[in-house]
Short mmCIF file of C-alpha atoms in Angstrom, two decimals:
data_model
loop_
_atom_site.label_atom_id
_atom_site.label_comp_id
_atom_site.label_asym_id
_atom_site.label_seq_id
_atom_site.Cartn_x
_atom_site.Cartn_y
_atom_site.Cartn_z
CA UNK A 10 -39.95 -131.00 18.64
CA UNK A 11 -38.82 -133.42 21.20
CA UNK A 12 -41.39 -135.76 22.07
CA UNK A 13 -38.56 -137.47 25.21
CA UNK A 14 -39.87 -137.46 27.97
CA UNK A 15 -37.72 -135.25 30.36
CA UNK A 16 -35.84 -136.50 33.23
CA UNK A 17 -36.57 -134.70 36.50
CA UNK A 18 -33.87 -133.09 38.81
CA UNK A 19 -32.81 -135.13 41.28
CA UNK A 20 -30.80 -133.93 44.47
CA UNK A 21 -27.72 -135.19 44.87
CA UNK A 22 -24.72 -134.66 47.15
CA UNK A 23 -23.26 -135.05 50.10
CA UNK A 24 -24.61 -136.38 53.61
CA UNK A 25 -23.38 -134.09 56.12
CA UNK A 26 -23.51 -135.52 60.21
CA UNK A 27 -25.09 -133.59 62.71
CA UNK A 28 -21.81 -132.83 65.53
CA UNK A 29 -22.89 -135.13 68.59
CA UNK A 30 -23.44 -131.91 70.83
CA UNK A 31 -26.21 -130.81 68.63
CA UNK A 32 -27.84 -133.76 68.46
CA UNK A 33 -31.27 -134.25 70.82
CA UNK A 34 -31.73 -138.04 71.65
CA UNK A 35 -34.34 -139.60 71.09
CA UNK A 36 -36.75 -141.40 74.21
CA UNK A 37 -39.29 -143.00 74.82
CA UNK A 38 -40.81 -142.23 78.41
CA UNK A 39 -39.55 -145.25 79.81
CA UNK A 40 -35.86 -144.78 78.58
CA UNK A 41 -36.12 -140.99 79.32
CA UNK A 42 -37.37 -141.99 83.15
CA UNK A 43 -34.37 -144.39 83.67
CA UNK A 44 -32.26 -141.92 82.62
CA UNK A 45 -33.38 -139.87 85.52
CA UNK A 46 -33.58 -142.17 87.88
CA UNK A 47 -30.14 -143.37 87.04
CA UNK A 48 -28.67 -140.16 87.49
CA UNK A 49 -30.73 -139.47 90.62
CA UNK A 50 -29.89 -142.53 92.02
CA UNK A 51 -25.63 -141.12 91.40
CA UNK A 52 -26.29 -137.94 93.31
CA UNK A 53 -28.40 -140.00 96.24
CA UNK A 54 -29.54 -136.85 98.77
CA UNK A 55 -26.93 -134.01 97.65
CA UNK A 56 -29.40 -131.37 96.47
CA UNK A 57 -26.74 -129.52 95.22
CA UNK A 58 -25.52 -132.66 92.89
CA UNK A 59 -29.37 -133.23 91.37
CA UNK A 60 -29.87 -129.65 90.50
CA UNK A 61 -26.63 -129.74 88.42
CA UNK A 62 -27.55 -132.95 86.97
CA UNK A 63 -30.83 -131.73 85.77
CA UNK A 64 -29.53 -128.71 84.38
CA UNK A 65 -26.47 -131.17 82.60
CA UNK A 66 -29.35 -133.67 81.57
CA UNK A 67 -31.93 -130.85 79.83
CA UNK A 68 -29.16 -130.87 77.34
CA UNK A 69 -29.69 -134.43 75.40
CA UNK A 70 -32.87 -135.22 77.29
CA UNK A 71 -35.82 -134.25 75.81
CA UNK A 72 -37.86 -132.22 79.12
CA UNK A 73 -39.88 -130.23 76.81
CA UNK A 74 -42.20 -133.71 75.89
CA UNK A 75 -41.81 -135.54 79.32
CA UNK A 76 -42.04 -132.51 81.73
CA UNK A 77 -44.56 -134.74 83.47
CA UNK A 78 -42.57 -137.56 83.70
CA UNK A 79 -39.52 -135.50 85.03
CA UNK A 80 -41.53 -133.86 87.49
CA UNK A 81 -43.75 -137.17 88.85
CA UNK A 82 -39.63 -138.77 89.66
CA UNK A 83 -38.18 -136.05 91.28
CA UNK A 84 -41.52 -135.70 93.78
CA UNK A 85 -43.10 -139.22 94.37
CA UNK A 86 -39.68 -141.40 92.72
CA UNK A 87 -41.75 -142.37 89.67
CA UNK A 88 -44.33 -141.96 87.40
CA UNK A 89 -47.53 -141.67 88.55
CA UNK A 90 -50.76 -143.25 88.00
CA UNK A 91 -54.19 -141.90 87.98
CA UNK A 92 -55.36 -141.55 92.00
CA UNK A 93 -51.74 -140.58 93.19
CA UNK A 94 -50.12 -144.53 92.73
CA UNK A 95 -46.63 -145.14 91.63
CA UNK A 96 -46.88 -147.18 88.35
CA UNK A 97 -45.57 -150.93 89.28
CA UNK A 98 -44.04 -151.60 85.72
CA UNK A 99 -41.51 -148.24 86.11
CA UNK A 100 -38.13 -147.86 87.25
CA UNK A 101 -37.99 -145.67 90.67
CA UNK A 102 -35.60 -144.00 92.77
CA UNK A 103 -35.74 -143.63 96.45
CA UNK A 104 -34.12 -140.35 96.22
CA UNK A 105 -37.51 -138.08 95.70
CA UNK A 106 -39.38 -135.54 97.45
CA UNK A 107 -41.20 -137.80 99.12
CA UNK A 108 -38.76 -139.90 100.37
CA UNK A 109 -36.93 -136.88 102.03
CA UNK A 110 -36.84 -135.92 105.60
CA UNK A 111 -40.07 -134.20 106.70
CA UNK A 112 -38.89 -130.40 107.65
CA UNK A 113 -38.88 -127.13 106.56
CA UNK A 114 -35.15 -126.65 105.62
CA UNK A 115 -34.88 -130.24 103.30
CA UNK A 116 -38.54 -128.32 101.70
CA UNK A 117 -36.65 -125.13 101.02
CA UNK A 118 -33.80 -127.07 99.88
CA UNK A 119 -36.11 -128.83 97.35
CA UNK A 120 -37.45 -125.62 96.17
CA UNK A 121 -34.37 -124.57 95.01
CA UNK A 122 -34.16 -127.33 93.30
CA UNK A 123 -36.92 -126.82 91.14
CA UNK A 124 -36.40 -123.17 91.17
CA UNK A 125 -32.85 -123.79 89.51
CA UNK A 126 -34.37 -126.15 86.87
CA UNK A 127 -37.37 -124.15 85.99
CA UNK A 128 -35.06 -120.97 85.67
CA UNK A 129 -32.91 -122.81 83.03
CA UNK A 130 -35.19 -124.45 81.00
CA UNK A 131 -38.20 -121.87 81.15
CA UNK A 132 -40.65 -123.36 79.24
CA UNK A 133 -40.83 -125.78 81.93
CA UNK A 134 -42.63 -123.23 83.68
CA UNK A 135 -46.14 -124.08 82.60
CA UNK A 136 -45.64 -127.91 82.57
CA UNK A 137 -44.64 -126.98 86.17
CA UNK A 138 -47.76 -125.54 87.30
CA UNK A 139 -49.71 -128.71 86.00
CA UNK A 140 -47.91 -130.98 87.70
CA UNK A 141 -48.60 -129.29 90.96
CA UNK A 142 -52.31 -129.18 90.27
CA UNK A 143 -52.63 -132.92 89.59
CA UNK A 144 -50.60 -133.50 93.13
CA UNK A 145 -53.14 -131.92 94.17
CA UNK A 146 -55.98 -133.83 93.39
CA UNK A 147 -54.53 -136.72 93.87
CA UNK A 148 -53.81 -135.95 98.01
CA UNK A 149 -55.98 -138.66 98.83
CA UNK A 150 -53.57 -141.40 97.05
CA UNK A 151 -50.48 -139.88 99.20
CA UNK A 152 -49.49 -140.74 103.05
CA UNK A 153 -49.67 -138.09 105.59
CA UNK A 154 -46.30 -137.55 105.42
CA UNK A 155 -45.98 -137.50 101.71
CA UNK A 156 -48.85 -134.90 102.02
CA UNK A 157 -47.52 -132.45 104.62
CA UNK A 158 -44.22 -132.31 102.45
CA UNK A 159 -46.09 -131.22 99.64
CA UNK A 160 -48.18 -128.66 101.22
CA UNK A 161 -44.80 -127.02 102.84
CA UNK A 162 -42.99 -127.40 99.32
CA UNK A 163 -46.05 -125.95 97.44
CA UNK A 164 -46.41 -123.32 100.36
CA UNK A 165 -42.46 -122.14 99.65
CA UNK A 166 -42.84 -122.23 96.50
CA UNK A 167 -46.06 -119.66 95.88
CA UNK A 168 -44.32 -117.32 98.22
CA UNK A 169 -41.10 -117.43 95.83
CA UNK A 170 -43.44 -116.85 92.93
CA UNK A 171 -42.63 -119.74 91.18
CA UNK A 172 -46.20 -121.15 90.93
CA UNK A 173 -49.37 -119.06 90.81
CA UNK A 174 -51.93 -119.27 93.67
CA UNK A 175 -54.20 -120.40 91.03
CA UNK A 176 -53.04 -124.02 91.67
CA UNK A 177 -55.42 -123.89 94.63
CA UNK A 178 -58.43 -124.37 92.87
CA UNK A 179 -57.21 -128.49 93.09
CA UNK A 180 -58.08 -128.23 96.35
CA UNK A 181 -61.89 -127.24 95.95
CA UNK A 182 -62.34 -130.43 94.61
CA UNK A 183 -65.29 -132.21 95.98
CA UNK A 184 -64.03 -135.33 97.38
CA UNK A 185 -60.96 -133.59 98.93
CA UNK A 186 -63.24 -131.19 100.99
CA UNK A 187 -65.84 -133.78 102.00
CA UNK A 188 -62.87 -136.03 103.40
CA UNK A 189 -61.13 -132.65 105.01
CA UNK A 190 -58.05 -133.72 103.28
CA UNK A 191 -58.08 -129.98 101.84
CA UNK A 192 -58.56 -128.13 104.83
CA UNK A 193 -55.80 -129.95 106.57
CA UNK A 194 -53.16 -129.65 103.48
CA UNK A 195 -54.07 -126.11 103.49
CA UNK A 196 -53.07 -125.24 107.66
CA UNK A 197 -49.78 -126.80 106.62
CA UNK A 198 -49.52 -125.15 102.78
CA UNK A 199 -50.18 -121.20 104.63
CA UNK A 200 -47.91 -121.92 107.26
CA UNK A 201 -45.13 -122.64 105.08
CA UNK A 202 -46.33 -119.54 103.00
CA UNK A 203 -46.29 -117.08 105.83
CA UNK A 204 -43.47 -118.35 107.43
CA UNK A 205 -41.16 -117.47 104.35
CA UNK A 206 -43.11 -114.23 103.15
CA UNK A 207 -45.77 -112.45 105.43
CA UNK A 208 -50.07 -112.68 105.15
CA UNK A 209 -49.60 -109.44 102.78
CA UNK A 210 -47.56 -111.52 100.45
CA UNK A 211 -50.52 -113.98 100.78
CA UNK A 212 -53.25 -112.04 100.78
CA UNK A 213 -51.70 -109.77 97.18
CA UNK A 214 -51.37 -113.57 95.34
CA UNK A 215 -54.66 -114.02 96.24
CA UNK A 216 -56.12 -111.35 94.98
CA UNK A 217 -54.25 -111.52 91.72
CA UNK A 218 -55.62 -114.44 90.73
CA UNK A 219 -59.43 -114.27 92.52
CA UNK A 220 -58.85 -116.33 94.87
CA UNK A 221 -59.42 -114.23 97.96
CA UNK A 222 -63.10 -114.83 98.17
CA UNK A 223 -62.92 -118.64 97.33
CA UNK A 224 -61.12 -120.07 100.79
CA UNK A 225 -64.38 -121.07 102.55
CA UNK A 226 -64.61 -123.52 99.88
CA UNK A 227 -61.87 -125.59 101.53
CA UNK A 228 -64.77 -126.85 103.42
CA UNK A 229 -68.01 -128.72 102.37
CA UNK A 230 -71.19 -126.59 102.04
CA UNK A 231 -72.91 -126.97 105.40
CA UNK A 232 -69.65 -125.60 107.00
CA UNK A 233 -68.86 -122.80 104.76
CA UNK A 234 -69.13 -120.16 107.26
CA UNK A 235 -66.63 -117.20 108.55
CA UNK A 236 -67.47 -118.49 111.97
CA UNK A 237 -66.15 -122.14 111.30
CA UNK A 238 -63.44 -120.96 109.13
CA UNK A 239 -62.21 -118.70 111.89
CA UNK A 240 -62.15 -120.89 114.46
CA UNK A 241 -60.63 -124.21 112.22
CA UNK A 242 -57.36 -122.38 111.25
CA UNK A 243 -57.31 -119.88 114.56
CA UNK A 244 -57.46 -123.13 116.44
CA UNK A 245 -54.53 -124.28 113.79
CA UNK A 246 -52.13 -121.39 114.62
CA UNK A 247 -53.26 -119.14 111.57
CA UNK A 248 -54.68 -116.63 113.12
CA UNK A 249 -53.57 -114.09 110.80
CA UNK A 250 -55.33 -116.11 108.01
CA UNK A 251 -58.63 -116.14 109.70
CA UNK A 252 -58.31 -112.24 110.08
CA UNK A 253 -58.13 -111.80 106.22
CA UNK A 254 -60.77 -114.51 105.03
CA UNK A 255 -63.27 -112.33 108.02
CA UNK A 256 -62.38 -109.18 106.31
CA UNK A 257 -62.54 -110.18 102.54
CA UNK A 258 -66.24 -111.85 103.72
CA UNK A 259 -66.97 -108.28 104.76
CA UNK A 260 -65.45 -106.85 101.74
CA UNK A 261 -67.42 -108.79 100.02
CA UNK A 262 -70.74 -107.85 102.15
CA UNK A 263 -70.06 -104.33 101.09
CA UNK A 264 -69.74 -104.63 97.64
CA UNK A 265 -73.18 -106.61 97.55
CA UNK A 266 -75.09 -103.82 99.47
CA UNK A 267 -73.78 -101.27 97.45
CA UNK A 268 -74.15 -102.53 94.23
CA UNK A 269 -78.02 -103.58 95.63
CA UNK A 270 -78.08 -99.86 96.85
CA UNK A 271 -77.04 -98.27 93.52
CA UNK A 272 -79.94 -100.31 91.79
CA UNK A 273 -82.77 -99.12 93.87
CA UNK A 274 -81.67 -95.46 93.34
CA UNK A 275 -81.62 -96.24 89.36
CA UNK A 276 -85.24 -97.85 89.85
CA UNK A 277 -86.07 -94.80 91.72
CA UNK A 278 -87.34 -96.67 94.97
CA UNK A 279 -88.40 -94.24 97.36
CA UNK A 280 -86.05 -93.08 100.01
CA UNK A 281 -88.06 -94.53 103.16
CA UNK A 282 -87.43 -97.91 101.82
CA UNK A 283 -83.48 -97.28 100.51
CA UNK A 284 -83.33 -96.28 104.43
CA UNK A 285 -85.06 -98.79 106.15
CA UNK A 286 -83.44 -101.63 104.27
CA UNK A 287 -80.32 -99.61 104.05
CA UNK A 288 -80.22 -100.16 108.41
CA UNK A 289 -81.13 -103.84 108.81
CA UNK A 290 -78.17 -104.39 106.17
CA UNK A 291 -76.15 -102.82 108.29
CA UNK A 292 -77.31 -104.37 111.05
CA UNK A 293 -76.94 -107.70 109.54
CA UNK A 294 -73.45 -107.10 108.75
CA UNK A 295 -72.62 -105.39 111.76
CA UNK A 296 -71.46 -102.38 110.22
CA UNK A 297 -70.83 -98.77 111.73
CA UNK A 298 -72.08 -95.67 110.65
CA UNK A 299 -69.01 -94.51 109.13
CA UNK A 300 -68.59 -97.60 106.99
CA UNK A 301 -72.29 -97.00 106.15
CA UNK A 302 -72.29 -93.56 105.19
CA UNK A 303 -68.98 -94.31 102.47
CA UNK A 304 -71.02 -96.96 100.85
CA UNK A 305 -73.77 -95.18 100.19
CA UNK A 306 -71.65 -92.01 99.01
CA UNK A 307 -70.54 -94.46 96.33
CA UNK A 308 -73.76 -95.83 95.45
CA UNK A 309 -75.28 -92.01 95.41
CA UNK A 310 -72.74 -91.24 93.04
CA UNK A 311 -72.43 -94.50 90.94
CA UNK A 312 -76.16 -94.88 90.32
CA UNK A 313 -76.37 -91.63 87.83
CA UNK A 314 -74.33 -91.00 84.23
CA UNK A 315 -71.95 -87.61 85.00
CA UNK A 316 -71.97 -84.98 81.95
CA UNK A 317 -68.83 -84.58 80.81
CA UNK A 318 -68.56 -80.96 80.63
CA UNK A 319 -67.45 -79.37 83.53
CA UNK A 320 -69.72 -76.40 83.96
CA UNK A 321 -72.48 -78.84 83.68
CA UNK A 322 -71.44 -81.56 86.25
CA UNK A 323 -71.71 -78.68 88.93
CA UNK A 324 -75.18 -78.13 88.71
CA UNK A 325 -76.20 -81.70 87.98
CA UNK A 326 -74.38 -82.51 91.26
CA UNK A 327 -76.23 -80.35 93.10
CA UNK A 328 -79.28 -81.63 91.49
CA UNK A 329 -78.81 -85.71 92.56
CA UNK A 330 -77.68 -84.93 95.71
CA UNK A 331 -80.00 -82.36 96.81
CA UNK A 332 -82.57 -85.44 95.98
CA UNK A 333 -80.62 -87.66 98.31
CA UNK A 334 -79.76 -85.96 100.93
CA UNK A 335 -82.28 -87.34 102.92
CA UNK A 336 -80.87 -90.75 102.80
CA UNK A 337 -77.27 -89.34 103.80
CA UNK A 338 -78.68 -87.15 106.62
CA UNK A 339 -80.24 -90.68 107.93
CA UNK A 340 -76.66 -92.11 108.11
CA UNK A 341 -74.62 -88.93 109.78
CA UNK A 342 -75.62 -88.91 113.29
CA UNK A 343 -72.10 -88.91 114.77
CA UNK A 344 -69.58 -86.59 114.03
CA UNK A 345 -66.97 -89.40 113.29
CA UNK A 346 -70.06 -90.09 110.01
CA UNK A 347 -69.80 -86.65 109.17
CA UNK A 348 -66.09 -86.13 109.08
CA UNK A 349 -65.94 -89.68 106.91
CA UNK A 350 -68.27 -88.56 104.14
CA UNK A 351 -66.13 -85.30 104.00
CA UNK A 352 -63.29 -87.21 103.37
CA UNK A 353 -64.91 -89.24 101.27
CA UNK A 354 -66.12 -86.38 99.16
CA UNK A 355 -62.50 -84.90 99.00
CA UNK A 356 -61.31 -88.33 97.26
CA UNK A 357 -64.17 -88.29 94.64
CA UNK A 358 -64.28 -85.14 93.96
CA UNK A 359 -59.88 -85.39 93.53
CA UNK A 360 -59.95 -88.76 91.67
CA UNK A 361 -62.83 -87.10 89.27
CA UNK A 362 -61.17 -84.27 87.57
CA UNK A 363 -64.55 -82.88 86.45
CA UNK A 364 -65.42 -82.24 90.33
CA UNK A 365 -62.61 -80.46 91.47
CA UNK A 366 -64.25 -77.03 91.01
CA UNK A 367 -67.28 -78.87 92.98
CA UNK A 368 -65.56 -79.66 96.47
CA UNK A 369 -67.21 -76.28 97.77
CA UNK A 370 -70.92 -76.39 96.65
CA UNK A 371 -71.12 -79.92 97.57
CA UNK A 372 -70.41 -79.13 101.54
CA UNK A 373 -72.33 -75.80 101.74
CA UNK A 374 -75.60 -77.54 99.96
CA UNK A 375 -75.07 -80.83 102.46
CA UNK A 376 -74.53 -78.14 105.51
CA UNK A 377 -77.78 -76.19 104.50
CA UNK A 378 -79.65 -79.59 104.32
CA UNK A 379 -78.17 -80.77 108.02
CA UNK A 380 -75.96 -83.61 106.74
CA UNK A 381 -72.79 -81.86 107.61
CA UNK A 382 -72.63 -79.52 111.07
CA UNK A 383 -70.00 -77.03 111.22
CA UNK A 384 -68.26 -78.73 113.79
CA UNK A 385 -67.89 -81.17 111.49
CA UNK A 386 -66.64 -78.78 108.41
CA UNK A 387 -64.40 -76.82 110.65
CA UNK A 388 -62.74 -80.09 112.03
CA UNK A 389 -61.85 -81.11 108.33
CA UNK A 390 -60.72 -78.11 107.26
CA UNK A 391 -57.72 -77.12 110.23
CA UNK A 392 -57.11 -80.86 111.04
CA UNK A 393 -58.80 -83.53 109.26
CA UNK A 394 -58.34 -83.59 105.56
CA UNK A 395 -56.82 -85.73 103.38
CA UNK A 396 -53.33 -84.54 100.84
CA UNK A 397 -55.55 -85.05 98.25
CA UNK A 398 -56.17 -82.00 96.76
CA UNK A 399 -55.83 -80.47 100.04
CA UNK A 400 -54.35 -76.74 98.73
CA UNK A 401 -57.20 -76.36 96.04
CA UNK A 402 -59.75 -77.71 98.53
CA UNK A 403 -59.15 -75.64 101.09
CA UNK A 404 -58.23 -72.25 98.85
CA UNK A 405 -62.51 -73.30 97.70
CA UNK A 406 -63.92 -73.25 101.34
CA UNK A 407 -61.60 -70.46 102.75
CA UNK A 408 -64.48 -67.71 102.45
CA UNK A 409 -66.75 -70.68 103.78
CA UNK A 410 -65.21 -71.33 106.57
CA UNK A 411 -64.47 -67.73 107.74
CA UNK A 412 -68.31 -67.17 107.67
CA UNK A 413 -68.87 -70.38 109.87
CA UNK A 414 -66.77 -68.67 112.12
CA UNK A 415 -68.17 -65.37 112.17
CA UNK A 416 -71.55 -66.83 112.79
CA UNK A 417 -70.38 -68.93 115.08
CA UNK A 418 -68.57 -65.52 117.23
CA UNK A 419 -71.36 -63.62 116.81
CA UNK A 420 -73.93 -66.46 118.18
CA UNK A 421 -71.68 -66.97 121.16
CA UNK A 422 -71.94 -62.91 121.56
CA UNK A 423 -75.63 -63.22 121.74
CA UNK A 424 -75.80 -65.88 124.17
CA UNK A 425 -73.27 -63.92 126.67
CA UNK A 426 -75.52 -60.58 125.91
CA UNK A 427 -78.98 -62.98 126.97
CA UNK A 428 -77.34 -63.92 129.86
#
């Protein structure tokens, strides 16, 4: 046996070099930053020249580890330190977003810029987003000017879709409100939005994101009221702003009192009390009687577990709102009420496959217990109803609606034979 010890394989071979053009340099932040600013400083104000720098640069520079760097030169000129300062140690260019003339066109312009870079090099996208919420909270280190360009830049840029409307939680920050540096950055911000999309394009981002029922906290506390709010961008030419904040508050009203509603009808409160608080709510939120009576057709509805089975639902329906008809008789005193919790009973009963077959006993139990009148009933049927459903929902109360018509003849034959 061979007691030798034996050698180990070594690798051996050839070196082979990387071609140049596949090769990623190396940098360190301060090389990679005088690299931009070099390059910005070629291409001086011609938008056009930066973006196609940046998109020659992503090449051999490495954007993917200084995305922050990249993005702190091309808005303030260098990199930034904490509180919104340019660091005094850096290289800087005076060819920046900040340095730029203060209008909407050289703002657009700008977008594009980034727009052009963050479409080439997509994972930039993210890095992006960051950068825009640190501006943010660091408004209070920038000039008035600097700020207002930001606000219209940041304001094109959400309507393009580039960044999500989540940035703006950076702007509830506590220090920013208390100062009303966020309040002021945001009149400029949704002007610049609106003015490139519309309030719809506003209001859908948002919503998206949950940020519909957050914009009274651009203010501090002891202002955080749909009155103030109304009046402070109103005053600032956003009318159309004020409108939707008013209605989300409202929105938001309604989805408190029903959800408050549907949990005294699962304790089983009595009626008299659903009622009476039911009408200083709605006096509170100044609320009309058709708004009223939809709510609590929701919360009647929401507060009980459906069976599944469809011959079952019927009668179960009947059942719960037999028991509550009371409470929806309290809240159809106009005809307009009536005609609104028709329609809203067409929608539920369409959008809830296991009512469809229900449409009909609904209405003739809610007529018998003087919810509906047959004014009402007759009015849905040849005028107001909804698509929804509309040939099954009709075909159900044809037979209905010919006796409310017969009775209705022969009553008026009675009164001329009296007479």
């Amino acid at each position: 046996m061979n007691n030798q010890k034996q050698q180990k394989p070594t690798l051996t071979g050839q070196r082979f070099k990387t071609r140049k053009r596949d090769e990623k340099e190396r940098f360190d932040p301060t090389q990679f930053q005088e690299s931009i600013v070099q390059g910005l400083n070629k291409t001086g104000t011609d938008l056009e020249a930066v973006a196609k720098f940046l998109d020659a640069s992503g090449a051999k520079l490495d954007y993917r580890r200084y995305a922050e760097t990249l993005f702190d030169i091309l808005v303030a000129g260098g990199m930034l330190a904490p509180g919104g300062t340019l660091s005094d140690d850096m290289t800087r260019t005076e060819f920046c977003l900040f340095t730029a003339q203060e209008d909407l066109e050289t703002m657009q312009a700008y977008a594009q810029v980034f727009n052009k870079l963050i479409r080439r090099y997509k994972y930039l996208e993210k890095g992006f987003e960051e950068e825009i919420k640190k501006l943010l909270l660091f408004l209070k280190g920038f000039t008035e000017s600097e700020r207002n360009k930001l606000a219209m830049l940041t304001g094109i840029l959400l309507a393009n879709g580039n960044i999500s409307a989540s940035i703006l939680s950076s702007l509830f920050n506590e220090n920013l409100v208390k100062e009303g540096v966020s309040a002021a950055f945001a009149v400029k911000l949704f002007k610049s939005w609106i003015n490139e999309k519309d309030i719809n394009s506003v209001a859908g981002s948002l919503r998206k994101v949950g940020m519909d029922n957050r914009l009274m906290e651009l203010f501090p506390a002891n202002k955080r009221s749909c009155e103030h709010f109304s009046k402070y961008f109103t005053d600032a030419g956003l009318k159309e702003l004020s409108d939707f904040a008013r209605n989300q508050q409202s929105i938001g009203a309604r989805k408190e009192l029903q959800k408050e509603l549907q949990e005294q009808m699962s304790r089983g409160d009595p009626q008299k009390e659903i009622i009476a608080f039911t009408k200083e709510e709605m006096k509170k939120a100044n609320l009309s009687e058709q708004t009223m009576i939809s709510i609590i057709w929701t919360s009647v509805m929401s507060s009980v577990e459906w069976n599944k089975k469809e011959e079952l639902v019927n009668q179960q329906a009947i059942k719960h709102l037999k028991q509550y008809s009371p409470l929806l008789k309290a809240f159809t005193s106009q005809g307009l009420s009536e005609l609104s919790l028709l329609l809203k009973i067409q929608e539920y009963c369409y959008d809830n496959i296991h009512f469809m077959n229900a449409f009909q006993n609904i209405v003739v139990l809610l007529y018998k217990a003087d919810v509906l009148s047959e004014e009402a009933i007759l009015k849905w049927y040849t005028e107001a109803h909804l698509a929804k459903g509309k040939s099954v929902f009709l075909e159900q109360m044809k037979k209905f609606v010919e006796w409310l018509k017969n009775a209705e003849e022969e009553s008026e034959s009675e009164e001329e034979e009296a007479d």
